[in-house]
């Protein structure tokens, strides 16, 4: 489905959100440009990207469109320490306000978002995990360690 067809579909049915339109049009343009440079370029199945905001689990960017191409996207977040809202409140509660306002990222417990893609032969799967320090060693976990 072309970008123009997606916009027509969006205006008529309102079933395609703007994020889908953005990804669809951007990726199709990028694939067209890539194909001029790399002849074996094809529609990809997994798009892993990093962003300065919070990490996001895998999602289908073209869901709700009539396209047969349904790539999965996953956001690694930024390579910086992360903390849940609840743990941030626990961490903040035991500190003077001035210390909290001047704290640097390394003052937070060591935990970083990461994406794990297992080896695959046909369709990739991606999982949002957390690289965290527990018991003195680093490991991948489903969540950051709770703040003590």
mmCIF file of C-alpha atoms in Angstrom:
data_model
loop_
_atom_site.group_PDB
_atom_site.id
_atom_site.type_symbol
_atom_site.label_atom_id
_atom_site.label_comp_id
_atom_site.label_asym_id
_atom_site.label_seq_id
_atom_site.Cartn_x
_atom_site.Cartn_y
_atom_site.Cartn_z
ATOM 1 C CA UNK A 1 0.000 0.000 0.000
ATOM 2 C CA UNK A 2 1.460 3.349 -0.966
ATOM 3 C CA UNK A 3 1.751 6.298 1.393
ATOM 4 C CA UNK A 4 -1.020 8.073 -0.526
ATOM 5 C CA UNK A 5 -3.300 5.022 -0.182
ATOM 6 C CA UNK A 6 -2.594 4.945 3.576
ATOM 7 C CA UNK A 7 -3.627 8.603 3.903
ATOM 8 C CA UNK A 8 -6.836 7.966 1.930
ATOM 9 C CA UNK A 9 -7.568 4.944 4.137
ATOM 10 C CA UNK A 10 -6.874 7.068 7.231
ATOM 11 C CA UNK A 11 -9.213 9.882 6.141
ATOM 12 C CA UNK A 12 -12.061 7.547 5.182
ATOM 13 C CA UNK A 13 -11.967 5.026 7.998
ATOM 14 C CA UNK A 14 -9.891 6.655 10.726
ATOM 15 C CA UNK A 15 -8.547 3.171 11.522
ATOM 16 C CA UNK A 16 -4.887 3.945 10.805
ATOM 17 C CA UNK A 17 -3.173 6.108 13.424
ATOM 18 C CA UNK A 18 -0.629 8.794 12.636
ATOM 19 C CA UNK A 19 2.280 6.774 14.084
ATOM 20 C CA UNK A 20 1.510 3.974 11.636
ATOM 21 C CA UNK A 21 1.407 6.460 8.770
ATOM 22 C CA UNK A 22 4.738 7.903 9.851
ATOM 23 C CA UNK A 23 6.468 4.520 10.101
ATOM 24 C CA UNK A 24 4.903 3.267 6.874
ATOM 25 C CA UNK A 25 5.871 6.305 4.821
ATOM 26 C CA UNK A 26 9.326 6.674 6.382
ATOM 27 C CA UNK A 27 10.251 3.009 6.026
ATOM 28 C CA UNK A 28 8.991 2.751 2.465
ATOM 29 C CA UNK A 29 11.026 5.839 1.509
ATOM 30 C CA UNK A 30 14.102 4.482 3.295
ATOM 31 C CA UNK A 31 13.711 1.107 1.559
ATOM 32 C CA UNK A 32 13.407 2.810 -1.814
ATOM 33 C CA UNK A 33 16.595 4.799 -1.161
ATOM 34 C CA UNK A 34 18.403 1.752 0.221
ATOM 35 C CA UNK A 35 17.410 -0.329 -2.824
ATOM 36 C CA UNK A 36 19.199 2.138 -5.121
ATOM 37 C CA UNK A 37 22.424 1.588 -3.167
ATOM 38 C CA UNK A 38 22.032 -2.024 -2.070
ATOM 39 C CA UNK A 39 20.230 -4.135 -4.658
ATOM 40 C CA UNK A 40 19.315 -6.968 -2.256
ATOM 41 C CA UNK A 41 17.477 -4.625 0.172
ATOM 42 C CA UNK A 42 14.139 -6.071 1.236
ATOM 43 C CA UNK A 43 11.375 -5.311 3.657
ATOM 44 C CA UNK A 44 12.741 -6.057 7.111
ATOM 45 C CA UNK A 45 10.976 -7.914 9.930
ATOM 46 C CA UNK A 46 12.475 -6.228 12.999
ATOM 47 C CA UNK A 47 13.429 -2.605 13.655
ATOM 48 C CA UNK A 48 15.386 -1.949 16.870
ATOM 49 C CA UNK A 49 15.881 1.701 17.739
ATOM 50 C CA UNK A 50 17.075 3.722 20.711
ATOM 51 C CA UNK A 51 15.437 6.886 21.928
ATOM 52 C CA UNK A 52 16.004 9.291 24.778
ATOM 53 C CA UNK A 53 12.647 8.521 26.344
ATOM 54 C CA UNK A 54 11.572 5.345 28.077
ATOM 55 C CA UNK A 55 12.044 1.950 26.464
ATOM 56 C CA UNK A 56 9.034 0.296 24.811
ATOM 57 C CA UNK A 57 8.272 -3.393 24.357
ATOM 58 C CA UNK A 58 7.852 -4.768 20.836
ATOM 59 C CA UNK A 59 4.935 -3.414 18.829
ATOM 60 C CA UNK A 60 3.623 -3.768 15.282
ATOM 61 C CA UNK A 61 3.975 -0.469 13.491
ATOM 62 C CA UNK A 62 1.723 -1.269 10.537
ATOM 63 C CA UNK A 63 -1.082 -2.951 12.462
ATOM 64 C CA UNK A 64 -4.443 -1.806 11.167
ATOM 65 C CA UNK A 65 -3.182 -1.242 7.630
ATOM 66 C CA UNK A 66 -3.910 -3.408 4.637
ATOM 67 C CA UNK A 67 -0.203 -3.975 4.052
ATOM 68 C CA UNK A 68 1.123 -7.533 4.135
ATOM 69 C CA UNK A 69 4.370 -6.117 5.487
ATOM 70 C CA UNK A 70 4.061 -6.124 9.307
ATOM 71 C CA UNK A 71 7.487 -5.313 10.802
ATOM 72 C CA UNK A 72 7.961 -5.349 14.557
ATOM 73 C CA UNK A 73 9.627 -2.350 16.256
ATOM 74 C CA UNK A 74 11.165 -2.198 19.716
ATOM 75 C CA UNK A 75 12.667 0.800 21.508
ATOM 76 C CA UNK A 76 15.780 0.156 23.608
ATOM 77 C CA UNK A 77 15.448 3.490 25.363
ATOM 78 C CA UNK A 78 18.630 5.455 25.994
ATOM 79 C CA UNK A 79 21.799 3.947 27.404
ATOM 80 C CA UNK A 80 21.319 5.539 30.782
ATOM 81 C CA UNK A 81 20.146 4.308 34.146
ATOM 82 C CA UNK A 82 16.422 3.730 34.398
ATOM 83 C CA UNK A 83 14.104 3.521 37.379
ATOM 84 C CA UNK A 84 10.387 2.894 37.775
ATOM 85 C CA UNK A 85 8.149 5.663 39.118
ATOM 86 C CA UNK A 86 7.520 3.668 42.312
ATOM 87 C CA UNK A 87 11.215 2.987 42.901
ATOM 88 C CA UNK A 88 12.036 6.635 42.209
ATOM 89 C CA UNK A 89 9.674 7.669 45.008
ATOM 90 C CA UNK A 90 11.331 5.175 47.384
ATOM 91 C CA UNK A 91 14.787 6.399 46.362
ATOM 92 C CA UNK A 92 13.776 10.043 46.699
ATOM 93 C CA UNK A 93 12.029 9.648 50.078
ATOM 94 C CA UNK A 94 15.238 8.971 51.982
ATOM 95 C CA UNK A 95 17.180 11.962 50.646
ATOM 96 C CA UNK A 96 17.135 15.716 51.282
ATOM 97 C CA UNK A 97 15.422 17.678 48.483
ATOM 98 C CA UNK A 98 18.643 19.463 47.496
ATOM 99 C CA UNK A 99 20.453 16.149 47.079
ATOM 100 C CA UNK A 100 17.684 14.799 44.863
ATOM 101 C CA UNK A 101 17.615 17.892 42.627
ATOM 102 C CA UNK A 102 21.391 17.857 42.139
ATOM 103 C CA UNK A 103 21.747 14.074 41.757
ATOM 104 C CA UNK A 104 23.509 12.718 38.682
ATOM 105 C CA UNK A 105 22.269 9.588 36.801
ATOM 106 C CA UNK A 106 24.940 7.407 38.423
ATOM 107 C CA UNK A 107 23.296 8.097 41.810
ATOM 108 C CA UNK A 108 20.405 5.856 40.735
ATOM 109 C CA UNK A 109 20.630 2.081 41.171
ATOM 110 C CA UNK A 110 22.528 0.447 38.252
ATOM 111 C CA UNK A 111 19.911 -0.685 35.710
ATOM 112 C CA UNK A 112 19.861 -0.194 31.929
ATOM 113 C CA UNK A 113 17.223 -1.157 29.370
ATOM 114 C CA UNK A 114 18.348 -3.562 26.643
ATOM 115 C CA UNK A 115 16.841 -5.539 23.778
ATOM 116 C CA UNK A 116 17.508 -9.246 23.361
ATOM 117 C CA UNK A 117 17.026 -10.836 19.937
ATOM 118 C CA UNK A 118 17.433 -14.594 20.012
ATOM 119 C CA UNK A 119 19.032 -16.352 17.014
ATOM 120 C CA UNK A 120 16.410 -17.040 14.358
ATOM 121 C CA UNK A 121 16.034 -18.568 10.915
ATOM 122 C CA UNK A 122 12.753 -17.095 9.702
ATOM 123 C CA UNK A 123 11.003 -14.587 11.979
ATOM 124 C CA UNK A 124 12.864 -12.687 14.706
ATOM 125 C CA UNK A 125 11.504 -12.064 18.182
ATOM 126 C CA UNK A 126 12.702 -9.281 20.417
ATOM 127 C CA UNK A 127 12.317 -8.871 24.142
ATOM 128 C CA UNK A 128 12.849 -5.801 26.302
ATOM 129 C CA UNK A 129 15.080 -6.755 29.237
ATOM 130 C CA UNK A 130 17.122 -4.923 31.851
ATOM 131 C CA UNK A 131 20.871 -5.136 32.437
ATOM 132 C CA UNK A 132 21.071 -4.831 36.211
ATOM 133 C CA UNK A 133 23.431 -5.527 39.069
ATOM 134 C CA UNK A 134 22.235 -8.098 41.597
ATOM 135 C CA UNK A 135 24.319 -9.685 44.305
ATOM 136 C CA UNK A 136 27.468 -8.028 43.022
ATOM 137 C CA UNK A 137 27.186 -9.346 39.447
ATOM 138 C CA UNK A 138 25.610 -8.037 36.261
ATOM 139 C CA UNK A 139 22.755 -9.969 34.673
ATOM 140 C CA UNK A 140 19.755 -9.617 32.366
ATOM 141 C CA UNK A 141 16.447 -9.470 34.197
ATOM 142 C CA UNK A 142 12.775 -8.798 33.432
ATOM 143 C CA UNK A 143 12.845 -5.693 35.639
ATOM 144 C CA UNK A 144 15.262 -3.535 37.568
ATOM 145 C CA UNK A 145 16.135 -4.583 41.100
ATOM 146 C CA UNK A 146 13.818 -2.939 43.643
ATOM 147 C CA UNK A 147 15.280 0.012 45.503
ATOM 148 C CA UNK A 148 16.088 -0.819 49.109
#
